[in-house]
Amino acid sequence: MKIEIEKSMVEAAYRVACGNTKEVLTTLFGKENCKPSKATPTLDDYKTIQEYADACEALGCAPIDEGALRSVGVRKGIIALIKLETISRALWGRNYQPKPDAKGESRFYFPWFALWTESEINSTNDLVYIPVIDALGRLAGLGSAYTNNAPSTADAYVGSRLWQESSEKAKYFGQQFIGLWFDYLMCNVKKA
């Protein structure tokens, strides 16, 4: 008996599979046939920007020479910031408009991070979170670290390079590029 299966069907099955089923599919068809083919990075669909190299490709710019920057003493946090700014620009797409609005008629969104351990996160499952309606006195979320604060402080009095025009994009920006955000916000802190 011979069964023919198209790659797109294997990819679809892998996408909805969980646990051992994914392992079975990978064993049967190989890892390269299970994972969906990577979409060409484009400014028209921000979800095609999945890594720094994708952002550079979509924008048509060359990636930074990280080795050269490191050799002259540029810190990991600064390199991460440069990459995040490039990614942010690509996520905005063709309609790049992150300009401050003096009238306050525009809303912009930042990824927001809470530095908790896994056990702390698990112990807060029962908490109810109330959204902040009044922003007066709230801080904006652009990462910075004053010498009198912990590295995770997120104060922002000025700045716009890392904001997005929707909460959905800001969430994607934070989750997809969590490693770069860690390097930027937690400069010189080792990952566990």
Short mmCIF file of C-alpha atoms in Angstrom, two decimals:
data_model
loop_
_atom_site.label_atom_id
_atom_site.label_comp_id
_atom_site.label_asym_id
_atom_site.label_seq_id
_atom_site.Cartn_x
_atom_site.Cartn_y
_atom_site.Cartn_z
CA MET A 1 0.00 0.00 0.00
CA LYS A 2 1.28 3.45 -0.89
CA ILE A 3 0.03 6.68 0.69
CA GLU A 4 1.00 10.10 -0.64
CA ILE A 5 0.92 13.04 1.74
CA GLU A 6 1.59 16.62 0.72
CA LYS A 7 4.04 18.68 2.77
CA SER A 8 1.35 21.26 3.53
CA MET A 9 -0.77 18.52 5.16
CA VAL A 10 2.16 17.39 7.33
CA GLU A 11 2.79 21.03 8.34
CA ALA A 12 -0.89 21.49 9.22
CA ALA A 13 -0.92 18.29 11.31
CA TYR A 14 2.27 19.36 13.11
CA ARG A 15 0.78 22.80 13.87
CA VAL A 16 -2.20 21.35 15.73
CA ALA A 17 -0.36 18.38 17.28
CA CYS A 18 0.92 18.39 20.84
CA GLY A 19 3.40 16.44 22.93
CA ASN A 20 4.17 12.94 21.67
CA THR A 21 2.21 13.46 18.46
CA LYS A 22 4.73 16.09 17.35
CA GLU A 23 7.54 13.64 18.08
CA VAL A 24 5.80 10.92 16.02
CA LEU A 25 5.31 13.30 13.08
CA THR A 26 8.95 14.39 13.28
CA THR A 27 10.11 10.76 13.34
CA LEU A 28 7.92 9.81 10.38
CA PHE A 29 8.49 12.80 8.14
CA GLY A 30 11.64 14.52 9.43
CA LYS A 31 11.94 17.87 11.18
CA GLU A 32 12.41 19.78 7.92
CA ASN A 33 9.05 18.53 6.61
CA CYS A 34 7.08 19.24 9.78
CA LYS A 35 7.98 22.85 10.41
CA PRO A 36 6.26 25.28 8.07
CA SER A 37 8.42 26.90 5.45
CA LYS A 38 9.56 30.29 6.66
CA ALA A 39 7.69 33.16 5.06
CA THR A 40 9.69 35.84 3.29
CA PRO A 41 10.04 38.81 5.66
CA THR A 42 7.92 41.71 4.49
CA LEU A 43 6.82 45.10 5.79
CA ASP A 44 3.22 44.16 4.92
CA ASP A 45 2.88 41.44 7.60
CA TYR A 46 4.68 42.04 10.89
CA LYS A 47 4.47 38.36 11.88
CA THR A 48 6.98 37.54 9.11
CA ILE A 49 9.56 39.45 11.18
CA GLN A 50 10.64 36.65 13.49
CA GLU A 51 14.27 37.58 14.14
CA TYR A 52 16.67 40.49 13.70
CA ALA A 53 17.88 39.22 10.31
CA ASP A 54 14.27 39.22 9.06
CA ALA A 55 13.88 42.88 10.04
CA CYS A 56 17.05 43.78 8.15
CA GLU A 57 15.90 41.84 5.09
CA ALA A 58 12.44 43.46 5.10
CA LEU A 59 13.95 46.94 5.47
CA GLY A 60 16.66 46.26 2.88
CA CYS A 61 19.49 47.17 5.25
CA ALA A 62 22.61 45.30 6.29
CA PRO A 63 22.76 43.81 9.81
CA ILE A 64 25.13 45.48 12.24
CA ASP A 65 28.61 44.00 12.61
CA GLU A 66 28.22 42.76 16.16
CA GLY A 67 31.80 41.48 16.32
CA ALA A 68 33.21 44.88 15.33
CA LEU A 69 31.06 46.64 17.91
CA ARG A 70 32.11 44.21 20.63
CA SER A 71 35.78 44.64 19.69
CA VAL A 72 35.59 48.37 20.45
CA GLY A 73 33.85 47.80 23.78
CA VAL A 74 30.18 48.32 22.94
CA ARG A 75 28.12 46.56 25.61
CA LYS A 76 25.64 43.78 24.91
CA GLY A 77 22.74 45.99 26.08
CA ILE A 78 23.55 48.70 23.52
CA ILE A 79 23.85 46.14 20.72
CA ALA A 80 20.46 44.71 21.77
CA LEU A 81 18.95 48.22 21.69
CA ILE A 82 20.23 48.81 18.16
CA LYS A 83 18.68 45.52 17.07
CA LEU A 84 15.39 46.29 18.84
CA GLU A 85 15.18 49.69 17.13
CA THR A 86 15.64 48.02 13.73
CA ILE A 87 13.03 45.38 14.55
CA SER A 88 10.61 48.04 15.81
CA ARG A 89 10.97 49.94 12.55
CA ALA A 90 10.23 46.77 10.56
CA LEU A 91 7.20 45.89 12.72
CA TRP A 92 5.69 49.31 11.97
CA GLY A 93 5.79 48.33 8.32
CA ARG A 94 5.37 50.73 5.45
CA ASN A 95 3.35 53.16 7.55
CA TYR A 96 6.25 54.17 9.80
CA GLN A 97 4.83 57.05 11.91
CA PRO A 98 6.20 56.88 15.48
CA LYS A 99 6.19 60.64 16.04
CA PRO A 100 5.34 62.18 19.40
CA ASP A 101 1.86 63.67 19.46
CA ALA A 102 1.82 66.93 21.45
CA LYS A 103 -2.00 67.00 21.46
CA GLY A 104 -2.21 63.54 23.00
CA GLU A 105 -4.56 62.24 20.33
CA SER A 106 -2.50 59.15 19.47
CA ARG A 107 -1.85 56.04 21.53
CA PHE A 108 1.29 54.00 21.33
CA TYR A 109 2.18 50.76 23.08
CA PHE A 110 5.35 49.27 24.59
CA PRO A 111 6.05 45.69 25.59
CA TRP A 112 5.79 45.53 29.38
CA PHE A 113 7.76 43.08 31.48
CA ALA A 114 7.46 41.80 35.02
CA LEU A 115 10.57 40.07 36.29
CA TRP A 116 9.16 37.18 38.28
CA THR A 117 10.37 33.67 38.91
CA GLU A 118 8.31 30.76 37.59
CA SER A 119 7.07 29.90 41.10
CA GLU A 120 5.95 33.51 41.62
CA ILE A 121 4.05 33.43 38.33
CA ASN A 122 2.37 30.13 39.26
CA SER A 123 1.31 31.50 42.66
CA THR A 124 -0.46 34.48 41.04
CA ASN A 125 -2.89 32.47 38.89
CA ASP A 126 -5.82 33.47 41.13
CA LEU A 127 -5.14 37.20 40.98
CA VAL A 128 -7.49 39.50 39.10
CA TYR A 129 -5.77 42.22 37.13
CA ILE A 130 -7.51 45.56 36.69
CA PRO A 131 -6.51 47.56 33.61
CA VAL A 132 -5.03 51.01 34.15
CA ILE A 133 -7.45 53.59 32.79
CA ASP A 134 -5.81 56.78 33.99
CA ALA A 135 -2.22 57.11 32.85
CA LEU A 136 -1.49 60.13 35.04
CA GLY A 137 1.53 59.30 37.15
CA ARG A 138 2.13 56.03 35.32
CA LEU A 139 5.44 55.40 33.63
CA ALA A 140 5.58 54.64 29.94
CA GLY A 141 7.61 51.46 29.73
CA LEU A 142 10.66 52.39 27.69
CA GLY A 143 13.46 50.52 29.42
CA SER A 144 16.04 52.51 31.30
CA ALA A 145 18.07 51.96 34.41
CA TYR A 146 18.95 54.85 36.67
CA THR A 147 21.79 54.26 39.10
CA ASN A 148 19.42 54.45 42.05
CA ASN A 149 17.00 51.86 40.59
CA ALA A 150 17.12 48.17 39.77
CA PRO A 151 17.88 47.26 36.14
CA SER A 152 14.25 46.28 35.62
CA THR A 153 12.88 49.77 36.21
CA ALA A 154 10.92 50.93 33.20
CA ASP A 155 10.85 54.71 33.42
CA ALA A 156 10.30 56.77 30.30
CA TYR A 157 9.91 60.49 30.14
CA VAL A 158 10.88 60.78 26.48
CA GLY A 159 11.49 58.31 23.67
CA SER A 160 9.61 56.69 20.86
CA ARG A 161 11.84 54.27 18.97
CA LEU A 162 10.47 51.13 20.58
CA TRP A 163 6.75 51.86 20.68
CA GLN A 164 4.17 50.25 18.42
CA GLU A 165 0.80 51.47 17.17
CA SER A 166 -1.19 48.55 18.61
CA SER A 167 -1.14 46.49 21.78
CA GLU A 168 -1.13 43.35 19.61
CA LYS A 169 2.14 44.38 17.92
CA ALA A 170 3.67 45.45 21.23
CA LYS A 171 2.85 42.05 22.72
CA TYR A 172 4.35 40.29 19.69
CA PHE A 173 7.42 42.54 19.90
CA GLY A 174 7.94 41.63 23.54
CA GLN A 175 7.29 37.90 23.26
CA GLN A 176 9.01 37.17 19.94
CA PHE A 177 12.17 39.07 20.85
CA ILE A 178 12.30 38.34 24.59
CA GLY A 179 16.00 37.44 24.43
CA LEU A 180 16.95 40.83 22.99
CA TRP A 181 14.71 42.61 25.48
CA PHE A 182 16.44 40.72 28.29
CA ASP A 183 19.86 41.73 26.98
CA TYR A 184 18.72 45.35 26.69
CA LEU A 185 16.87 45.77 29.99
CA MET A 186 19.11 43.55 32.08
CA CYS A 187 22.49 44.61 30.75
CA ASN A 188 25.34 42.61 32.27
CA VAL A 189 22.99 40.21 34.11
CA LYS A 190 23.43 36.53 33.31
CA LYS A 191 20.42 34.47 32.22
CA ALA A 192 19.56 31.58 34.53
#
